């Protein structure tokens, strides 16, 4: 899927879909609950997630089961299956709460587990299970993409399909450097002709807003807004893209819309609110709502909840980068410093992580030596950065949050 088939070069692009086999789900401790889902329903739900993603084809396998060991793996190889999905529904070792466990087996790497995750299910209803599987599928989905990108890492950019180029560009953005962003833009481009290019534009914009100070914030936001708008058209059934579209509109410093206008947009794209959304989308919806209501403390709490819900997700970094200032400005001083310390440790050369640590140091009253050291680190990364430019990257924060940003930077003699 990530490379164009060589025999088709010069003709309209044709790519091979990633082949997935989904094992029948196993149900353990059935007697612990009054109700449990039918295996076919559970299997079908997973299958639909894969098919809707557009990258995958589901391959049935007859006459062999996982219990056959090496014979099963050989049968998968003969059927050109790339990955096998194994799922188990069981009680949690901490109590009787139902829990779904999913493991992803890489057939081409000898059948080893290349990803694993679990989530508790609050109630055994179809909608609840679908929401939980939605979050887990997102991790499976992006873990497969990451593995495929590793597999084609030696290929030149021009050998990749359009989708492959866009996804390589998205991964490159994680390096948060001017060189990596230049590479990302050359691969992704400015026009999205497919869902994955549109998604790559959207997520890369989230990263660039707090990392790429060579371009005005509004220009980055508008590029991401266009990507999110296209992604909503390509994958209208996924509410996350609608939420990202609202996020990027809130981050456009040139528009200057009042919160009530953004609230109207949020209601327009998600008229049912957060009803039936997966946990991560519910957390993101609550976070955006709190920001638009001007409640910076609740916004920070919802951001921390979102990060917790995305534990183990390959996509967590994009959201952490974007909402780090929300956490640092809206949390208690000790919590803000703890989060800023973590971010500067994980991403020492990320500009806004450095700014966030400076803010947290001022708020926690660490002392002039520590604050001066933090300010010098920001200056090493971006010698000409001004308070005005920082504010332009944080316009989605309520006025109380922006006031804290401005006041803290001025206290640190940052002009």
Short mmCIF file of C-alpha atoms in Angstrom, two decimals, residues 67-211:
data_model
loop_
_atom_site.label_atom_id
_atom_site.label_comp_id
_atom_site.label_asym_id
_atom_site.label_seq_id
_atom_site.Cartn_x
_atom_site.Cartn_y
_atom_site.Cartn_z
CA UNK A 67 -3.61 -23.95 17.50
CA UNK A 68 -1.88 -25.57 14.51
CA UNK A 69 1.26 -23.54 15.30
CA UNK A 70 3.79 -23.55 12.45
CA UNK A 71 1.20 -24.92 10.02
CA UNK A 72 -1.05 -21.93 10.73
CA UNK A 73 1.78 -19.50 10.08
CA UNK A 74 2.65 -21.28 6.85
CA UNK A 75 -1.00 -21.14 5.75
CA UNK A 76 -1.01 -17.38 6.43
CA UNK A 77 2.10 -16.92 4.29
CA UNK A 78 0.59 -18.92 1.42
CA UNK A 79 -2.52 -16.74 1.59
CA UNK A 80 -0.33 -13.59 1.45
CA UNK A 81 -1.58 -12.48 4.87
CA UNK A 82 0.54 -9.73 6.41
CA UNK A 83 -0.98 -9.47 9.88
CA UNK A 84 -3.19 -11.57 12.15
CA UNK A 85 -5.43 -9.96 14.77
CA UNK A 86 -6.11 -11.94 17.94
CA UNK A 87 -8.72 -10.71 20.45
CA UNK A 88 -9.84 -11.95 23.86
CA UNK A 89 -12.67 -10.75 26.09
CA UNK A 90 -12.07 -11.61 29.74
CA UNK A 91 -12.49 -10.33 33.28
CA UNK A 92 -9.85 -8.03 34.67
CA UNK A 93 -7.47 -9.47 37.24
CA UNK A 94 -8.41 -6.49 39.43
CA UNK A 95 -12.08 -7.37 39.52
CA UNK A 96 -15.02 -8.44 37.42
CA UNK A 97 -14.87 -5.58 34.91
CA UNK A 98 -14.89 -6.92 31.33
CA UNK A 99 -11.68 -6.25 29.44
CA UNK A 100 -10.81 -6.70 25.78
CA UNK A 101 -7.23 -7.65 24.89
CA UNK A 102 -5.97 -7.36 21.30
CA UNK A 103 -2.65 -8.58 19.92
CA UNK A 104 -1.27 -7.99 16.45
CA UNK A 105 0.91 -10.72 14.91
CA UNK A 106 3.31 -9.86 12.09
CA UNK A 107 3.33 -12.85 9.72
CA UNK A 108 6.29 -11.63 7.67
CA UNK A 109 8.34 -11.32 10.88
CA UNK A 110 7.72 -14.93 11.91
CA UNK A 111 4.36 -14.45 13.59
CA UNK A 112 5.68 -12.50 16.57
CA UNK A 113 3.47 -10.05 18.45
CA UNK A 114 4.29 -6.57 17.13
CA UNK A 115 1.62 -4.73 19.11
CA UNK A 116 -0.62 -5.45 22.06
CA UNK A 117 -3.17 -3.44 23.99
CA UNK A 118 -6.19 -3.72 26.23
CA UNK A 119 -9.08 -1.63 27.49
CA UNK A 120 -11.79 -2.11 30.08
CA UNK A 121 -15.38 -2.13 28.87
CA UNK A 122 -17.72 -0.15 31.14
CA UNK A 123 -20.73 -2.23 30.15
CA UNK A 124 -21.37 -5.16 27.83
CA UNK A 125 -23.50 -3.33 25.30
CA UNK A 126 -22.96 -3.19 21.54
CA UNK A 127 -22.32 0.57 21.59
CA UNK A 128 -19.91 0.40 24.53
CA UNK A 129 -17.88 -2.38 22.91
CA UNK A 130 -17.83 -0.52 19.59
CA UNK A 131 -16.47 2.61 21.31
CA UNK A 132 -13.73 0.65 23.10
CA UNK A 133 -12.78 -1.25 19.95
CA UNK A 134 -12.64 2.07 18.10
CA UNK A 135 -9.85 3.34 20.37
CA UNK A 136 -7.96 0.03 20.22
CA UNK A 137 -8.33 -0.18 16.45
CA UNK A 138 -6.81 3.29 16.12
CA UNK A 139 -3.67 1.99 17.85
CA UNK A 140 -3.62 -1.21 15.76
CA UNK A 141 -4.13 0.84 12.61
CA UNK A 142 -1.27 3.27 13.24
CA UNK A 143 1.01 0.52 14.57
CA UNK A 144 0.61 -1.31 11.27
CA UNK A 145 1.36 1.89 9.37
CA UNK A 146 4.47 2.42 11.51
CA UNK A 147 5.64 -1.14 10.83
CA UNK A 148 5.05 -0.71 7.09
CA UNK A 149 6.98 2.57 7.08
CA UNK A 150 9.88 0.77 8.77
CA UNK A 151 9.67 -1.91 6.11
CA UNK A 152 10.06 0.59 3.26
CA UNK A 153 12.54 2.86 5.07
CA UNK A 154 15.31 2.00 2.59
CA UNK A 155 13.14 2.97 -0.38
CA UNK A 156 13.60 6.38 -2.01
CA UNK A 157 10.77 8.88 -1.69
CA UNK A 158 9.93 8.61 -5.38
CA UNK A 159 9.39 4.85 -5.07
CA UNK A 160 6.54 5.34 -2.61
CA UNK A 161 2.88 5.61 -3.49
CA UNK A 162 1.09 8.90 -2.83
CA UNK A 163 -0.19 7.52 0.47
CA UNK A 164 3.27 6.19 1.33
CA UNK A 165 4.82 9.61 0.73
CA UNK A 166 2.20 11.33 2.89
CA UNK A 167 2.64 8.90 5.76
CA UNK A 168 6.43 9.14 5.58
CA UNK A 169 5.99 12.92 5.68
CA UNK A 170 3.78 12.60 8.75
CA UNK A 171 6.40 10.52 10.54
CA UNK A 172 9.14 12.97 9.54
CA UNK A 173 7.18 15.75 11.26
CA UNK A 174 7.76 14.04 14.61
CA UNK A 175 11.40 15.16 14.43
CA UNK A 176 10.18 18.75 14.92
CA UNK A 177 13.02 20.42 13.02
CA UNK A 178 12.99 22.87 10.12
CA UNK A 179 14.66 20.23 7.94
CA UNK A 180 12.10 17.56 8.85
CA UNK A 181 9.19 19.93 8.21
CA UNK A 182 10.62 20.86 4.82
CA UNK A 183 10.84 17.15 4.00
CA UNK A 184 7.28 16.60 5.28
CA UNK A 185 5.86 19.38 3.12
CA UNK A 186 7.65 18.12 0.01
CA UNK A 187 6.10 14.68 0.54
CA UNK A 188 2.60 15.68 1.65
CA UNK A 189 2.05 18.72 -0.58
CA UNK A 190 -0.85 21.16 -0.43
CA UNK A 191 -3.62 19.18 -2.13
CA UNK A 192 -5.18 16.08 -0.59
CA UNK A 193 -6.51 13.59 -3.13
CA UNK A 194 -7.03 10.80 -0.61
CA UNK A 195 -7.94 10.37 3.06
CA UNK A 196 -4.42 9.61 4.28
CA UNK A 197 -2.85 12.64 2.64
CA UNK A 198 -5.61 14.75 4.21
CA UNK A 199 -4.97 13.18 7.63
CA UNK A 200 -1.22 13.73 7.21
CA UNK A 201 -1.82 17.42 6.47
CA UNK A 202 -4.02 17.74 9.55
CA UNK A 203 -1.75 16.00 12.05
CA UNK A 204 1.43 17.57 10.68
CA UNK A 205 -0.19 20.98 11.14
CA UNK A 206 -0.79 20.16 14.82
CA UNK A 207 2.92 19.44 15.20
CA UNK A 208 4.08 22.43 13.15
CA UNK A 209 1.98 24.96 15.07
CA UNK A 210 4.16 24.57 18.15
CA UNK A 211 7.40 23.63 16.40
#
